[in-house]
Tab-separated table of C-alpha atoms in Angstrom:
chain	number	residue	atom	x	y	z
A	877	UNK	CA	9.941	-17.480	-7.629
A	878	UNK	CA	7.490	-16.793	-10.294
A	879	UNK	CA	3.753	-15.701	-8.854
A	880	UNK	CA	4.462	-15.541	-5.676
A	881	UNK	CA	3.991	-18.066	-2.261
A	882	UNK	CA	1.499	-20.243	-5.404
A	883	UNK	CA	4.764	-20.028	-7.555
A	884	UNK	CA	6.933	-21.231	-4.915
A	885	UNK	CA	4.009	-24.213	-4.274
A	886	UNK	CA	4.065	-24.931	-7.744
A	887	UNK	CA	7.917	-25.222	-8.188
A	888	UNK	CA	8.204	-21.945	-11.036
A	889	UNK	CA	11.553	-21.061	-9.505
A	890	UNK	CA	14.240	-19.562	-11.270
A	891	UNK	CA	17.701	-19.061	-10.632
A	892	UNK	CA	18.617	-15.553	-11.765
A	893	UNK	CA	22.402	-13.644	-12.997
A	894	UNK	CA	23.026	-10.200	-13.591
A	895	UNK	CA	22.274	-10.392	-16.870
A	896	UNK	CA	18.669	-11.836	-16.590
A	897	UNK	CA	17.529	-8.661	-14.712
A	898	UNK	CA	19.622	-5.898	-16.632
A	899	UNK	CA	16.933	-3.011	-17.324
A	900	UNK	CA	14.559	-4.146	-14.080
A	901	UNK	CA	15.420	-0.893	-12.280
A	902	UNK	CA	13.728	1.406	-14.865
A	903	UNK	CA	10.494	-0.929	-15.485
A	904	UNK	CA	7.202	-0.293	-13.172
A	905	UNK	CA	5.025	-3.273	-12.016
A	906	UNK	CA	6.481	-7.057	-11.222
A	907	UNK	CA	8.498	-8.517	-13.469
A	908	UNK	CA	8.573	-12.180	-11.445
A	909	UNK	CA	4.697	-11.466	-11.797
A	910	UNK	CA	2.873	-11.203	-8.525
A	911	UNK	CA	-0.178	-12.758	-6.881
A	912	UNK	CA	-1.963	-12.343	-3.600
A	913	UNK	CA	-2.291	-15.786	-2.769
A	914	UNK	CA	-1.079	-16.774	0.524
A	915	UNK	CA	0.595	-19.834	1.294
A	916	UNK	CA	-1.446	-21.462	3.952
A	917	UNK	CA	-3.450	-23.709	1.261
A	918	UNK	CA	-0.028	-24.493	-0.243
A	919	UNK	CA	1.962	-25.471	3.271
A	920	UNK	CA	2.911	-29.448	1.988
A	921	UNK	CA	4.103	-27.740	-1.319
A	922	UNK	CA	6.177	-24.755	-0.138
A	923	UNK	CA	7.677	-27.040	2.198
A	924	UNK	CA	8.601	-30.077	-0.756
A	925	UNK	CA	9.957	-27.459	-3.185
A	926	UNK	CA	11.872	-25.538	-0.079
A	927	UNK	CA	13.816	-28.839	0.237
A	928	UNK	CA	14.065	-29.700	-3.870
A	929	UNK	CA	15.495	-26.409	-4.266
A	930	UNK	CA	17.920	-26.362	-1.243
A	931	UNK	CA	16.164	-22.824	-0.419
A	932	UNK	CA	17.925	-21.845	2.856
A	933	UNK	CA	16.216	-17.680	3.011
A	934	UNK	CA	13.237	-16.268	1.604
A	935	UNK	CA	13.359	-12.355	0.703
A	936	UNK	CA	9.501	-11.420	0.119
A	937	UNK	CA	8.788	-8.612	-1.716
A	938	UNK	CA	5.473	-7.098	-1.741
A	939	UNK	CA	2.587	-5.038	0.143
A	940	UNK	CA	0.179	-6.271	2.978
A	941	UNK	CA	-0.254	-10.132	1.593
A	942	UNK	CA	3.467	-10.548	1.500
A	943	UNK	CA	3.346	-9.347	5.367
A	944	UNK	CA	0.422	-11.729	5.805
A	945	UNK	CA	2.331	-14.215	3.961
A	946	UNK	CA	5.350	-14.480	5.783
A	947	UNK	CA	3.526	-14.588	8.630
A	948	UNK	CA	1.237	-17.699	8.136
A	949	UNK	CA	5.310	-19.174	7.072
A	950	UNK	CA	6.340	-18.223	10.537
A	951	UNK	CA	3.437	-19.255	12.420
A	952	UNK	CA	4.122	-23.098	10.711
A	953	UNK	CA	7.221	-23.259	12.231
A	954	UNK	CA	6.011	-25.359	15.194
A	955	UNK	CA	4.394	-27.989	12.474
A	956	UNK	CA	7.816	-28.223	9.776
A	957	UNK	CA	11.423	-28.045	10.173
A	958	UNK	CA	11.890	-27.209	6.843
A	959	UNK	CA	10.072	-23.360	7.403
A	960	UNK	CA	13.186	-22.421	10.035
A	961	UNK	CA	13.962	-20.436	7.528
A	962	UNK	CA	15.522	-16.462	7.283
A	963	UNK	CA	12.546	-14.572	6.167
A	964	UNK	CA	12.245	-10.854	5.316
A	965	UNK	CA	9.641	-8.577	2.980
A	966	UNK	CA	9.040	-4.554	2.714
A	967	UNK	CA	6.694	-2.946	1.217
A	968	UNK	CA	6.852	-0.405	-1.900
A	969	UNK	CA	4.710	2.645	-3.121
A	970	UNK	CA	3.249	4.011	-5.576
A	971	UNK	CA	3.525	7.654	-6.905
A	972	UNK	CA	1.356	7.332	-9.989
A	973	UNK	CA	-2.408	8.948	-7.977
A	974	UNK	CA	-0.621	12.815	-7.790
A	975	UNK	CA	0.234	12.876	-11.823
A	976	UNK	CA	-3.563	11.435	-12.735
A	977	UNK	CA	-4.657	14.467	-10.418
A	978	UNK	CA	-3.160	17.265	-11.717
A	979	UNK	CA	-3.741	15.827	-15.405
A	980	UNK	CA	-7.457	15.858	-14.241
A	981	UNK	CA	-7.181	19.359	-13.003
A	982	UNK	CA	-5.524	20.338	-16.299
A	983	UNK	CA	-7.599	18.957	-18.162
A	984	UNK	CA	-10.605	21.184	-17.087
A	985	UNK	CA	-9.052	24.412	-17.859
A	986	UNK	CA	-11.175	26.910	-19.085
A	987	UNK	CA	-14.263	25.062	-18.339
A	988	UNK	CA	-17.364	25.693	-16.460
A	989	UNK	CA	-17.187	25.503	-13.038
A	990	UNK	CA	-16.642	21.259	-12.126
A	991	UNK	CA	-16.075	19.099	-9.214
A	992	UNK	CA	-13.924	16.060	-10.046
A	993	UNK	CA	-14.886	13.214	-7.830
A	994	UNK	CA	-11.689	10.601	-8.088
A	995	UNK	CA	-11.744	7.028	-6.263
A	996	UNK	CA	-7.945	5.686	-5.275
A	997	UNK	CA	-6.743	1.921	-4.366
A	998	UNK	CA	-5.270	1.214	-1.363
A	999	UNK	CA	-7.127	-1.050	0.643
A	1000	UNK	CA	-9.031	-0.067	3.999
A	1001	UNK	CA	-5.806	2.553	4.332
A	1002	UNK	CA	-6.283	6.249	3.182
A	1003	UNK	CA	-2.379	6.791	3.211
A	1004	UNK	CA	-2.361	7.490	-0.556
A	1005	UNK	CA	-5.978	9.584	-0.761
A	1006	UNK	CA	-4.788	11.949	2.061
A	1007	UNK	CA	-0.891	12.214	1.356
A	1008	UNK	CA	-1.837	13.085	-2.473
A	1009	UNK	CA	-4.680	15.202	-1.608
A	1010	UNK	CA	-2.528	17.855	0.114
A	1011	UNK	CA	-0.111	17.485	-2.442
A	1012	UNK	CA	-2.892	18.713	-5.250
A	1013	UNK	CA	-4.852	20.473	-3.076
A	1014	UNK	CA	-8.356	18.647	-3.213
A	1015	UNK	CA	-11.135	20.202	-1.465
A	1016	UNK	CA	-11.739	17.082	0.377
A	1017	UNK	CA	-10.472	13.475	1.042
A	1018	UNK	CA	-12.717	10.792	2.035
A	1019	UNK	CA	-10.536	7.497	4.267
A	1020	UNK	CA	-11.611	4.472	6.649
A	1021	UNK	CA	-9.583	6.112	9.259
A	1022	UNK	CA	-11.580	9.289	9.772
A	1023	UNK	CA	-14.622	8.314	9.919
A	1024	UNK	CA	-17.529	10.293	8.287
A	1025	UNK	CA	-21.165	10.581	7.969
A	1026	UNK	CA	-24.295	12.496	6.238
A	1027	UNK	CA	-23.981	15.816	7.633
A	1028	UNK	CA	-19.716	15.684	6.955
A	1029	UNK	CA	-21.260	15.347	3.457
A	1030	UNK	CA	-23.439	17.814	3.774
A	1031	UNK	CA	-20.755	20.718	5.046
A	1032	UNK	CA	-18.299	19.695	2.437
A	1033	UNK	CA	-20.652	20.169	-0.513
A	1034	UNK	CA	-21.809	23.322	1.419
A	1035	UNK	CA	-18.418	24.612	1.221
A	1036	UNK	CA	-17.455	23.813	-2.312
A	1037	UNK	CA	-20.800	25.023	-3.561
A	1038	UNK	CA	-19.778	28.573	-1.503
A	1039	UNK	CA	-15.901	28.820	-2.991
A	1040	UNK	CA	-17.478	27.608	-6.540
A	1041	UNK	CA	-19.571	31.007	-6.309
A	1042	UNK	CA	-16.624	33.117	-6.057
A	1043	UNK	CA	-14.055	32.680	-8.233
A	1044	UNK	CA	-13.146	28.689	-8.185
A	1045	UNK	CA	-13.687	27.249	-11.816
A	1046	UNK	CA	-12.715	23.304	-10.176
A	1047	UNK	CA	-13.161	21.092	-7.639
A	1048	UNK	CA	-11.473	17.952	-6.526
A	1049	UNK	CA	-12.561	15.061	-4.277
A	1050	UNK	CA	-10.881	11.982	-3.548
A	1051	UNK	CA	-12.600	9.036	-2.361
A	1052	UNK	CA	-10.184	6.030	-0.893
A	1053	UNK	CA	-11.939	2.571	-2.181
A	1054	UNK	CA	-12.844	1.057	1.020
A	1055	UNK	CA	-13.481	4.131	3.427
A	1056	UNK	CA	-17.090	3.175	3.646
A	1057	UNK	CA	-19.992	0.725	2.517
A	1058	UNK	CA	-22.121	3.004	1.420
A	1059	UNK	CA	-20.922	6.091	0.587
A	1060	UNK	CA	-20.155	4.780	-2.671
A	1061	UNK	CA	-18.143	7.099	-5.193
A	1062	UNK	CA	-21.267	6.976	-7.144
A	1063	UNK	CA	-23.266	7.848	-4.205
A	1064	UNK	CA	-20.845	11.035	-3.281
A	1065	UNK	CA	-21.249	12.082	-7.378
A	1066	UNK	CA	-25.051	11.448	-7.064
A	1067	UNK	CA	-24.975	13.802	-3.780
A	1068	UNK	CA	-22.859	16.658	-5.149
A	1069	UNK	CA	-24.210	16.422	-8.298
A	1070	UNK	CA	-27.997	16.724	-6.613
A	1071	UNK	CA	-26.851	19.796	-4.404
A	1072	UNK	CA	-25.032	21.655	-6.502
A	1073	UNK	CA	-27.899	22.943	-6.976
A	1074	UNK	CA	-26.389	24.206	-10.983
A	1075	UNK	CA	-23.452	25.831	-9.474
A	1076	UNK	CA	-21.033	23.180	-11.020
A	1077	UNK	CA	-21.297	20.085	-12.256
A	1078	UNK	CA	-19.888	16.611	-11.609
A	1079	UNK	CA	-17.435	13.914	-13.100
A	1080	UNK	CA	-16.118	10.648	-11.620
A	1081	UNK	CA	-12.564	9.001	-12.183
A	1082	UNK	CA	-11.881	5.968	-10.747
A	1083	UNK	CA	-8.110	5.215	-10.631
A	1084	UNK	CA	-8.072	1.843	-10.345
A	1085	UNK	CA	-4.881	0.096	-12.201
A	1086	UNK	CA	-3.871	3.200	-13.781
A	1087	UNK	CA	-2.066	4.102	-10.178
A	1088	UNK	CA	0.445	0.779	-11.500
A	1089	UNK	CA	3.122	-0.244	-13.780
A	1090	UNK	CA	4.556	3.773	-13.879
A	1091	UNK	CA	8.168	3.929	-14.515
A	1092	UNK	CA	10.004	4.446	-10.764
A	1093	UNK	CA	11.054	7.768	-9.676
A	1094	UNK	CA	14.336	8.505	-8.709
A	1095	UNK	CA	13.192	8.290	-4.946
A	1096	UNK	CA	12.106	5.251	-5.778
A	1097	UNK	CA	14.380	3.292	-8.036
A	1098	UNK	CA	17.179	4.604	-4.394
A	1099	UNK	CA	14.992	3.792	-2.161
A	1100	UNK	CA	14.466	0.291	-3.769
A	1101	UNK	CA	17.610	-0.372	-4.375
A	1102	UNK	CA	18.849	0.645	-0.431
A	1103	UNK	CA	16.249	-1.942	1.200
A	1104	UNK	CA	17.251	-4.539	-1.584
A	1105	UNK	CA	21.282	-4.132	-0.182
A	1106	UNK	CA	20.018	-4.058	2.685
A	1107	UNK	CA	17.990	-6.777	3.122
A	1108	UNK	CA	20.496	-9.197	1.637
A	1109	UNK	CA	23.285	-8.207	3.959
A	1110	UNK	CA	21.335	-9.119	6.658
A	1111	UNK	CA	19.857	-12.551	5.412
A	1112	UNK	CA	23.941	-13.475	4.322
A	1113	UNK	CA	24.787	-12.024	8.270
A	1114	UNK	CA	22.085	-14.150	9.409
A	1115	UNK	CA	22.740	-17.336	7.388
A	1116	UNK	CA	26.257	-17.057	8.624
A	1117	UNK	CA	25.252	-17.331	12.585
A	1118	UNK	CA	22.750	-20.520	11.643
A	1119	UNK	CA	23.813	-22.891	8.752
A	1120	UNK	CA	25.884	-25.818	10.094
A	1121	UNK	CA	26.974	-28.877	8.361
A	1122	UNK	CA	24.937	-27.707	5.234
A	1123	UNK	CA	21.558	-27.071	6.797
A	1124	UNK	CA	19.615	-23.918	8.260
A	1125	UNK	CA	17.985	-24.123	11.752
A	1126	UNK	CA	16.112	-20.992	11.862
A	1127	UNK	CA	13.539	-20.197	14.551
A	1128	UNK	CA	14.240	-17.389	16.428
A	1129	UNK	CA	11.682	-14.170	16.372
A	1130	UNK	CA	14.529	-12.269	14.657
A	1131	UNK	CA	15.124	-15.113	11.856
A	1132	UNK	CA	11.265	-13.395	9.975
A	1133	UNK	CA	11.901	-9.886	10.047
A	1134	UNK	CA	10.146	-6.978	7.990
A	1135	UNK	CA	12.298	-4.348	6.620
A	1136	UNK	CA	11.943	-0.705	6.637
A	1137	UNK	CA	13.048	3.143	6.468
A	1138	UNK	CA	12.486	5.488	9.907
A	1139	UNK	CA	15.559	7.448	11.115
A	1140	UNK	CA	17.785	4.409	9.319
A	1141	UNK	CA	16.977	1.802	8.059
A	1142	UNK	CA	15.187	-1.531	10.732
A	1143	UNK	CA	14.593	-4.669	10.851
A	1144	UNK	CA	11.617	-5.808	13.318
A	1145	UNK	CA	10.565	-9.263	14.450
A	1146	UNK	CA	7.188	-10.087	12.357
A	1147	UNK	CA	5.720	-11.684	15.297
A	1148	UNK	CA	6.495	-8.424	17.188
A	1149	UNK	CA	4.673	-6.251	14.694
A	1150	UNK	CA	1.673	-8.725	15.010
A	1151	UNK	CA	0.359	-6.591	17.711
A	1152	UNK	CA	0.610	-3.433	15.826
A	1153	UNK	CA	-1.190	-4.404	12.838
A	1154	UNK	CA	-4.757	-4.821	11.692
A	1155	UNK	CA	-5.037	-8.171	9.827
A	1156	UNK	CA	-8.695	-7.583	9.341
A	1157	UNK	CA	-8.146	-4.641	6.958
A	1158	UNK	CA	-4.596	-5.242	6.266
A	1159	UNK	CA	-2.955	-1.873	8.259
A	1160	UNK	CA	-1.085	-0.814	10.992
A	1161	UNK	CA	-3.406	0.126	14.115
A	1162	UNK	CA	-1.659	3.655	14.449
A	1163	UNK	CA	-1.459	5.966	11.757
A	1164	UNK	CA	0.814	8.399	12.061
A	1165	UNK	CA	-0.428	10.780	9.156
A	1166	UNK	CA	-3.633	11.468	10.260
A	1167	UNK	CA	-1.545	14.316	11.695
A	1168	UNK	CA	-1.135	15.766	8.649
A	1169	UNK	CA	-5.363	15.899	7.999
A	1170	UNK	CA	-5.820	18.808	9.674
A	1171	UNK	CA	-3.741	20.518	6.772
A	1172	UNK	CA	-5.908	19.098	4.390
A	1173	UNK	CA	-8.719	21.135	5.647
A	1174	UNK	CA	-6.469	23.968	5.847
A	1175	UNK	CA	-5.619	24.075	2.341
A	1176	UNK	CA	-9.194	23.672	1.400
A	1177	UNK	CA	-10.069	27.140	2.806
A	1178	UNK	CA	-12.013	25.315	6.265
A	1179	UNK	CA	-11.934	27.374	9.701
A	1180	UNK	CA	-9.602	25.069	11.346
A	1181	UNK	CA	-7.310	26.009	13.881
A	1182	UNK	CA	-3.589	24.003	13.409
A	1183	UNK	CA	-2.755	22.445	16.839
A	1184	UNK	CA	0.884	21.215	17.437
């Protein structure tokens, strides 16, 4: 399907050989082109072309609107036959934030002293901001999950302003889109920029797009291709247990299952994870990296002590 659950509405639906994807593996970005339109405006549709096209499993592909997605399919199950369907979806990342970094950093070489000030996509979830911060070694990353305020703002600038007077020639800050509604990247550059007080200067970056569409790693194009095996074994295993006298009766909780990696590879219930997650700003309630924050700090030169 073309565009997504609006694709599938809309009938662009493709039947695919080997052939037709040859040379996907090595391409970033969506070559089926994606969208984040969901499919509850779209039920009567889905379910018409579902039956045209004799579509017996779904396999969404995607990040949190394909989770959403496949959700609003499940929860229609009560109101048409025709969604009692095998649905599964995982989620991908990107690895694109780290390289922009250190070409940032590089960049300023030789320079007078500099703070970069860099805003990253991902939602309401400061995953990327924090994993890639300790990876480059930014002096500070801002995220929804840890909350922060004025005087935070206040120490951090403190700080930089005291390691830019020794022998630091750069700075780097990264900002996760959403992790507040008014500490703005252009507020944080307006504050650091202010309180510097001529000990550096400032620069924004925001990523935006630029963190898309990079060729796959390695990691990546393996880790891909595992889930992809993967998840069609188990939609084939599945099929097999249901489909009698040419038709799919699918409604169990482990018919719409999400996909993904821990000790080996899972498959959970969607309606089970339900509880876990945080529709509102499209994450899981628990984080298990903010562990790993504490290093941030450490890496930045803070007086933290590391707690197991």
């Amino acid at each position: 399907m073309h565009n997504g659950f609006e694709g599938l509405a809309k009938g662009q639906v493709q039947e695919v050989g080997w052939h037709d994807v040859a040379g996907w593996l090595g391409h970033g970005g969506s070559m089926l082109v994606t969208k984040r339109t969901l499919p509850k405006g779209y039920l009567e549709s889905i379910v018409e072309n579902i039956c045209t096209y004799s579509i017996h499993a779904l396999l969404a592909v995607g990040g949190f609107e394909a989770y959403k997605g496949v959700l609003q399919l499940v929860e229609a199950h009560r109101h048409y036959e025709e969604l009692h369907r095998h649905v599964l979806g995982f989620d991908t990342a990107l690895n694109a934030t780290m390289e922009k970094c250190d070409h940032i950093k590089q960049s300023a070489s030789g320079t007078k002293r500099r703070v970069f000030i860099m805003e990253t996509m991902g939602g309401y979830c400061g995953y990327l901001a924090t994993v890639t911060s300790i990876a480059v070694g930014a002096d500070a990353a801002y995220i929804f999950e840890d909350p922060f305020n004025i005087h935070d703002l206040k120490a951090n600038v403190e700080h930089m302003m005291e390691k830019m007077k020794m022998d630091m020639q750069r700075g780097l800050v990264l900002r996760n889109e959403k992790c507040h509604d008014h500490y703005t990247t252009e507020f944080l550059y307006n504050l650091y920029s202010s309180e510097s007080k001529a000990v550096f200067d400032c620069r924004t970056n925001v990523l935006g797009h630029l963190q898309q569409h990079h060729i796959p790693t390695p990691s990546d194009r393996n880790y891909g291709t595992k889930l992809g095996v993967k998840a069609m074994l188990w939609v084939l295993e599945k099929l097999h247990e249901v489909y009698r006298k040419r038709r799919v009766f699918a409604n169990a909780p482990h018919s719409a299952c999400v996909i993904s990696l821990k000790k080996a590879v899972a498959f959970s219930p969607i309606t089970e994870l339900k509880k876990d997650t945080d529709l509102e700003h499209c994450m899981q309630r628990e984080q298990w990296w903010l562990s790993l924050r504490p290093m941030l700090k450490m890496l930045a030169h803070y007086c933290i002590s590391m707690t197991a």
